[in-house]
Amino acid sequence: MPRVIIWSECQYTKLALKEIISRKLPYVNEVISYDHGDEVNLYAKDYLIIDPSGGGFHRCYEFLRENMSVLDPERILIMSSAVDMLMLELLLKKEFKFLKKKNELPVVVTSVEQFIQLQGTTLNKQAFNYNITRMEEKVLVMMMSGLSVTSISNILKLSVKTVSVHKCNSLRKIGVDANSSSALFFLHKHAVGNRIGS
């Protein structure tokens, strides 16, 4: 029997997903709410529903990075904004299943049911080779967690200029010109722009 592990910093998301799974998928053996710092042994057959939204993106990314050797990407559902999923795919060089968090409840219920039954979605295997450096990756992940360039420079003990260079380089490598209006559109459209700073 499958286990479903729910990773989210939002207690309401965890409770709602547990309720959906218990009502619609009674054959699921166990639903585990994973909290930061919990000790949970993960297995390749586990299903993982992950919500990286808000300030939890950094912890979500670290959790996935630490466990990607165990987890099957086909059994991972990212429940978030499109930009969170895009960044996780780019940084982890994997393609995940995706569910917009703001969907209506019937859509969420159907999508979760199809996901756990491994129906209705296929993965397109593609190579993510953007040559993003470790420091650019770190800055990108911190930006996604809502930190400004100034905050990142304080945390990493780097100058604001250096952090800005890493930010611009990483955005350019993933195909977003950091100096253009398209970058602002991209970032604001996905609710990241207000948190980045220059």
GROMACS .gro file of C-alpha atoms in nm:
model
  198
    1MET     CA    1   0.000   0.000   0.000
    2PRO     CA    2   0.136   0.345  -0.088
    3ARG     CA    3   0.231   0.615   0.160
    4VAL     CA    4   0.168   0.982   0.086
    5ILE     CA    5   0.397   1.240   0.241
    6ILE     CA    6   0.279   1.602   0.248
    7TRP     CA    7   0.546   1.873   0.276
    8SER     CA    8   0.404   2.219   0.336
    9GLU     CA    9   0.455   2.499   0.584
   10CYS     CA   10   0.080   2.570   0.571
   11GLN     CA   11  -0.117   2.363   0.823
   12TYR     CA   12  -0.442   2.423   0.629
   13THR     CA   13  -0.290   2.277   0.311
   14LYS     CA   14  -0.177   1.968   0.502
   15LEU     CA   15  -0.516   1.917   0.669
   16ALA     CA   16  -0.709   1.968   0.343
   17LEU     CA   17  -0.488   1.723   0.152
   18LYS     CA   18  -0.516   1.462   0.430
   19GLU     CA   19  -0.896   1.494   0.420
   20ILE     CA   20  -0.907   1.465   0.039
   21ILE     CA   21  -0.687   1.154   0.040
   22SER     CA   22  -0.872   0.979   0.324
   23ARG     CA   23  -1.211   1.034   0.156
   24LYS     CA   24  -1.119   0.968  -0.208
   25LEU     CA   25  -0.834   0.718  -0.176
   26PRO     CA   26  -0.910   0.485   0.116
   27TYR     CA   27  -0.653   0.231  -0.006
   28VAL     CA   28  -0.367   0.469   0.078
   29ASN     CA   29  -0.187   0.312   0.369
   30GLU     CA   30  -0.057   0.619   0.547
   31VAL     CA   31  -0.063   0.998   0.505
   32ILE     CA   32   0.230   1.168   0.675
   33SER     CA   33   0.258   1.542   0.731
   34TYR     CA   34   0.626   1.623   0.710
   35ASP     CA   35   0.740   1.913   0.926
   36HIS     CA   36   1.080   2.080   0.912
   37GLY     CA   37   1.315   1.877   1.130
   38ASP     CA   38   1.103   1.559   1.132
   39GLU     CA   39   1.281   1.227   1.090
   40VAL     CA   40   1.095   1.038   0.816
   41ASN     CA   41   1.249   0.751   0.622
   42LEU     CA   42   1.159   0.802   0.259
   43TYR     CA   43   1.117   0.522   0.006
   44ALA     CA   44   1.108   0.517  -0.375
   45LYS     CA   45   0.742   0.406  -0.371
   46ASP     CA   46   0.631   0.701  -0.154
   47TYR     CA   47   0.419   0.976  -0.307
   48LEU     CA   48   0.526   1.327  -0.216
   49ILE     CA   49   0.296   1.630  -0.240
   50ILE     CA   50   0.503   1.939  -0.185
   51ASP     CA   51   0.404   2.303  -0.138
   52PRO     CA   52   0.709   2.532  -0.162
   53SER     CA   53   0.510   2.857  -0.151
   54GLY     CA   54   0.578   3.148   0.076
   55GLY     CA   55   0.900   3.159   0.273
   56GLY     CA   56   0.938   2.781   0.264
   57PHE     CA   57   1.094   2.758  -0.082
   58HIS     CA   58   1.451   2.733   0.051
   59ARG     CA   59   1.367   2.455   0.299
   60CYS     CA   60   1.160   2.274   0.035
   61TYR     CA   61   1.447   2.289  -0.213
   62GLU     CA   62   1.698   2.159   0.045
   63PHE     CA   63   1.459   1.876   0.141
   64LEU     CA   64   1.420   1.770  -0.223
   65ARG     CA   65   1.792   1.804  -0.297
   66GLU     CA   66   1.880   1.582   0.000
   67ASN     CA   67   1.625   1.317  -0.097
   68MET     CA   68   1.630   1.311  -0.478
   69SER     CA   69   1.843   0.996  -0.481
   70VAL     CA   70   1.562   0.812  -0.300
   71LEU     CA   71   1.248   0.970  -0.445
   72ASP     CA   72   1.094   0.894  -0.784
   73PRO     CA   73   1.028   1.228  -0.964
   74GLU     CA   74   0.715   1.076  -1.118
   75ARG     CA   75   0.576   1.040  -0.765
   76ILE     CA   76   0.634   1.406  -0.674
   77LEU     CA   77   0.355   1.661  -0.715
   78ILE     CA   78   0.450   2.028  -0.679
   79MET     CA   79   0.145   2.221  -0.558
   80SER     CA   80   0.246   2.581  -0.616
   81SER     CA   81   0.280   2.871  -0.855
   82ALA     CA   82   0.434   2.800  -1.194
   83VAL     CA   83   0.752   2.988  -1.105
   84ASP     CA   84   0.819   2.771  -0.796
   85MET     CA   85   0.788   2.456  -1.009
   86LEU     CA   86   1.003   2.603  -1.286
   87MET     CA   87   1.279   2.695  -1.040
   88LEU     CA   88   1.274   2.353  -0.873
   89GLU     CA   89   1.296   2.184  -1.214
   90LEU     CA   90   1.586   2.405  -1.319
   91LEU     CA   91   1.780   2.373  -0.996
   92LEU     CA   92   1.726   1.999  -0.948
   93LYS     CA   93   1.745   1.909  -1.320
   94LYS     CA   94   1.425   1.703  -1.292
   95GLU     CA   95   1.075   1.743  -1.426
   96PHE     CA   96   0.789   1.721  -1.179
   97LYS     CA   97   0.413   1.702  -1.193
   98PHE     CA   98   0.250   2.034  -1.119
   99LEU     CA   99  -0.079   2.152  -0.970
  100LYS     CA  100  -0.167   2.521  -0.940
  101LYS     CA  101  -0.242   2.591  -0.576
  102LYS     CA  102  -0.521   2.839  -0.660
  103ASN     CA  103  -0.733   2.585  -0.851
  104GLU     CA  104  -1.092   2.518  -0.746
  105LEU     CA  105  -1.137   2.235  -0.495
  106PRO     CA  106  -1.287   1.981  -0.743
  107VAL     CA  107  -0.983   2.029  -0.971
  108VAL     CA  108  -0.747   1.974  -0.676
  109VAL     CA  109  -0.935   1.660  -0.568
  110THR     CA  110  -0.929   1.512  -0.922
  111SER     CA  111  -0.563   1.603  -0.974
  112VAL     CA  112  -0.451   1.448  -0.643
  113GLU     CA  113  -0.652   1.134  -0.720
  114GLN     CA  114  -0.499   1.102  -1.069
  115PHE     CA  115  -0.151   1.170  -0.932
  116ILE     CA  116  -0.167   0.895  -0.670
  117GLN     CA  117  -0.308   0.652  -0.926
  118LEU     CA  118  -0.030   0.765  -1.167
  119GLN     CA  119  -0.289   0.844  -1.434
  120GLY     CA  120  -0.342   1.129  -1.673
  121THR     CA  121   0.003   1.287  -1.665
  122THR     CA  122   0.329   1.200  -1.831
  123LEU     CA  123   0.677   1.333  -1.780
  124ASN     CA  124   0.878   1.469  -2.068
  125LYS     CA  125   1.236   1.382  -1.991
  126GLN     CA  126   1.457   1.671  -2.083
  127ALA     CA  127   1.808   1.779  -1.999
  128PHE     CA  128   1.836   2.085  -1.779
  129ASN     CA  129   2.186   2.205  -1.852
  130TYR     CA  130   2.203   2.574  -1.767
  131ASN     CA  131   2.553   2.574  -1.614
  132ILE     CA  132   2.433   2.765  -1.309
  133THR     CA  133   2.713   2.787  -1.053
  134ARG     CA  134   2.663   2.679  -0.692
  135MET     CA  135   2.660   3.044  -0.574
  136GLU     CA  136   2.413   3.149  -0.847
  137GLU     CA  137   2.194   2.858  -0.741
  138LYS     CA  138   2.213   2.965  -0.376
  139VAL     CA  139   2.117   3.325  -0.462
  140LEU     CA  140   1.830   3.207  -0.684
  141VAL     CA  141   1.692   2.981  -0.409
  142MET     CA  142   1.715   3.262  -0.153
  143MET     CA  143   1.539   3.501  -0.393
  144MET     CA  144   1.261   3.245  -0.435
  145SER     CA  145   1.224   3.239  -0.056
  146GLY     CA  146   1.140   3.608  -0.066
  147LEU     CA  147   1.472   3.756   0.042
  148SER     CA  148   1.591   4.085  -0.106
  149VAL     CA  149   1.938   4.127  -0.257
  150THR     CA  150   2.039   4.327   0.053
  151SER     CA  151   1.923   4.050   0.287
  152ILE     CA  152   2.104   3.787   0.079
  153SER     CA  153   2.425   3.993   0.086
  154ASN     CA  154   2.403   4.014   0.467
  155ILE     CA  155   2.342   3.640   0.505
  156LEU     CA  156   2.613   3.531   0.259
  157LYS     CA  157   2.857   3.804   0.371
  158LEU     CA  158   2.892   3.925   0.012
  159SER     CA  159   2.855   4.275  -0.129
  160VAL     CA  160   2.520   4.380  -0.275
  161LYS     CA  161   2.695   4.422  -0.611
  162THR     CA  162   2.825   4.061  -0.604
  163VAL     CA  163   2.481   3.923  -0.515
  164SER     CA  164   2.325   4.132  -0.795
  165VAL     CA  165   2.576   3.989  -1.043
  166HIS     CA  166   2.488   3.633  -0.932
  167LYS     CA  167   2.116   3.716  -0.960
  168CYS     CA  168   2.154   3.861  -1.311
  169ASN     CA  169   2.377   3.575  -1.430
  170SER     CA  170   2.136   3.307  -1.305
  171LEU     CA  171   1.832   3.477  -1.459
  172ARG     CA  172   2.018   3.522  -1.791
  173LYS     CA  173   2.117   3.153  -1.795
  174ILE     CA  174   1.756   3.041  -1.754
  175GLY     CA  175   1.650   3.272  -2.035
  176VAL     CA  176   1.527   3.582  -1.853
  177ASP     CA  177   1.708   3.909  -1.926
  178ALA     CA  178   1.741   4.064  -1.579
  179ASN     CA  179   1.773   4.417  -1.721
  180SER     CA  180   1.467   4.404  -1.945
  181SER     CA  181   1.101   4.470  -1.884
  182SER     CA  182   1.040   4.100  -1.961
  183ALA     CA  183   1.231   4.010  -1.643
  184LEU     CA  184   1.012   4.242  -1.436
  185PHE     CA  185   0.701   4.102  -1.603
  186PHE     CA  186   0.817   3.743  -1.541
  187LEU     CA  187   0.901   3.807  -1.176
  188HIS     CA  188   0.594   4.019  -1.094
  189LYS     CA  189   0.361   3.783  -1.277
  190HIS     CA  190   0.476   3.502  -1.051
  191ALA     CA  191   0.464   3.712  -0.731
  192VAL     CA  192   0.841   3.715  -0.691
  193GLY     CA  193   0.921   4.065  -0.817
  194ASN     CA  194   0.823   4.251  -0.503
  195ARG     CA  195   1.052   4.033  -0.294
  196ILE     CA  196   1.370   4.058  -0.499
  197GLY     CA  197   1.502   4.412  -0.489
  198SER     CA  198   1.774   4.532  -0.727
   0.00000   0.00000   0.00000
